[in-house]
């Protein structure tokens, strides 16, 4: 995704009573959510490092079974939750 600050608007959404960071991409007319925030909400996990480790484990597992559920997007720059 190309960096055009005027095309991206950071926002906070709620999922299972937890904050989920998101970016609106005007160019593609899409909203991109933080996978880590969603995983933390689903697993009711408060530890950011454990959430990152779990996401890393899931990606590795998906690659082993040749699943392409995860797109090849780079990490988006979102404001840290702390």
PDB file of N, CA and C in Angstrom, residues 5 8-9 11 13 16 18 20 26 33 35 37 40 43 45 49 53-54 58 60 62 66:
ATOM      1  N   UNK A   5      -0.802  10.052   3.211  1.00  0.00           N
ATOM      2  CA  UNK A   5      -1.501  10.372   4.452  1.00  0.00           C
ATOM      3  C   UNK A   5      -2.912  10.903   4.252  1.00  0.00           C
ATOM      4  N   UNK A   8      -5.488   7.991   4.077  1.00  0.00           N
ATOM      5  CA  UNK A   8      -5.636   7.045   5.171  1.00  0.00           C
ATOM      6  C   UNK A   8      -6.091   7.777   6.427  1.00  0.00           C
ATOM      7  N   UNK A   9      -7.140   7.291   7.010  1.00  0.00           N
ATOM      8  CA  UNK A   9      -7.649   7.895   8.231  1.00  0.00           C
ATOM      9  C   UNK A   9      -7.655   6.836   9.321  1.00  0.00           C
ATOM     10  N   UNK A  11      -8.590   5.121  12.807  1.00  0.00           N
ATOM     11  CA  UNK A  11      -9.791   5.136  13.627  1.00  0.00           C
ATOM     12  C   UNK A  11      -9.745   3.972  14.608  1.00  0.00           C
ATOM     13  N   UNK A  13     -12.221   1.118  16.495  1.00  0.00           N
ATOM     14  CA  UNK A  13     -13.512   0.446  16.478  1.00  0.00           C
ATOM     15  C   UNK A  13     -13.575  -0.470  17.688  1.00  0.00           C
ATOM     16  N   UNK A  16     -16.037  -6.988  20.668  1.00  0.00           N
ATOM     17  CA  UNK A  16     -16.112  -7.688  21.954  1.00  0.00           C
ATOM     18  C   UNK A  16     -15.636  -6.774  23.090  1.00  0.00           C
ATOM     19  N   UNK A  18     -13.541  -4.434  23.094  1.00  0.00           N
ATOM     20  CA  UNK A  18     -12.116  -4.099  23.060  1.00  0.00           C
ATOM     21  C   UNK A  18     -11.854  -3.184  21.880  1.00  0.00           C
ATOM     22  N   UNK A  20     -10.133  -1.867  18.588  1.00  0.00           N
ATOM     23  CA  UNK A  20      -9.461  -2.428  17.418  1.00  0.00           C
ATOM     24  C   UNK A  20      -9.058  -1.261  16.525  1.00  0.00           C
ATOM     25  N   UNK A  26      -8.901   5.406   1.264  1.00  0.00           N
ATOM     26  CA  UNK A  26      -9.791   6.073   0.300  1.00  0.00           C
ATOM     27  C   UNK A  26      -9.600   5.538  -1.112  1.00  0.00           C
ATOM     28  N   UNK A  33      -8.024  -3.545   9.288  1.00  0.00           N
ATOM     29  CA  UNK A  33      -8.044  -3.685  10.740  1.00  0.00           C
ATOM     30  C   UNK A  33      -6.752  -4.317  11.238  1.00  0.00           C
ATOM     31  N   UNK A  35      -4.912  -7.040  12.843  1.00  0.00           N
ATOM     32  CA  UNK A  35      -5.134  -8.460  13.120  1.00  0.00           C
ATOM     33  C   UNK A  35      -4.810  -8.760  14.577  1.00  0.00           C
ATOM     34  N   UNK A  37      -5.068  -6.819  17.189  1.00  0.00           N
ATOM     35  CA  UNK A  37      -6.139  -6.343  18.069  1.00  0.00           C
ATOM     36  C   UNK A  37      -7.332  -7.298  18.045  1.00  0.00           C
ATOM     37  N   UNK A  40      -6.392 -10.503  19.917  1.00  0.00           N
ATOM     38  CA  UNK A  40      -6.405 -10.234  21.360  1.00  0.00           C
ATOM     39  C   UNK A  40      -7.837 -10.215  21.893  1.00  0.00           C
ATOM     40  N   UNK A  43      -9.326 -13.924  21.802  1.00  0.00           N
ATOM     41  CA  UNK A  43      -8.716 -14.778  22.827  1.00  0.00           C
ATOM     42  C   UNK A  43      -8.745 -14.162  24.217  1.00  0.00           C
ATOM     43  N   UNK A  45      -7.019 -11.804  25.359  1.00  0.00           N
ATOM     44  CA  UNK A  45      -5.611 -11.738  25.737  1.00  0.00           C
ATOM     45  C   UNK A  45      -5.207 -10.289  25.983  1.00  0.00           C
ATOM     46  N   UNK A  49       2.648  -9.252  23.609  1.00  0.00           N
ATOM     47  CA  UNK A  49       3.672 -10.171  23.096  1.00  0.00           C
ATOM     48  C   UNK A  49       3.095 -11.570  22.882  1.00  0.00           C
ATOM     49  N   UNK A  53       2.976 -13.584  19.338  1.00  0.00           N
ATOM     50  CA  UNK A  53       3.479 -14.951  19.205  1.00  0.00           C
ATOM     51  C   UNK A  53       2.408 -15.883  18.650  1.00  0.00           C
ATOM     52  N   UNK A  54       1.176 -15.715  19.103  1.00  0.00           N
ATOM     53  CA  UNK A  54       0.070 -16.542  18.614  1.00  0.00           C
ATOM     54  C   UNK A  54      -0.163 -16.294  17.124  1.00  0.00           C
ATOM     55  N   UNK A  58       0.093 -18.966  14.101  1.00  0.00           N
ATOM     56  CA  UNK A  58      -0.989 -19.215  13.135  1.00  0.00           C
ATOM     57  C   UNK A  58      -0.506 -19.070  11.694  1.00  0.00           C
ATOM     58  N   UNK A  60       2.513 -19.483  10.518  1.00  0.00           N
ATOM     59  CA  UNK A  60       3.380 -20.624  10.212  1.00  0.00           C
ATOM     60  C   UNK A  60       2.548 -21.867   9.936  1.00  0.00           C
ATOM     61  N   UNK A  62      -0.576 -22.011   8.893  1.00  0.00           N
ATOM     62  CA  UNK A  62      -1.293 -21.848   7.627  1.00  0.00           C
ATOM     63  C   UNK A  62      -0.377 -22.088   6.429  1.00  0.00           C
ATOM     64  N   UNK A  66      -0.445 -24.979   3.170  1.00  0.00           N
ATOM     65  CA  UNK A  66      -0.622 -24.260   1.898  1.00  0.00           C
ATOM     66  C   UNK A  66      -1.895 -23.425   1.838  1.00  0.00           C
TER      67      UNK A  66
END
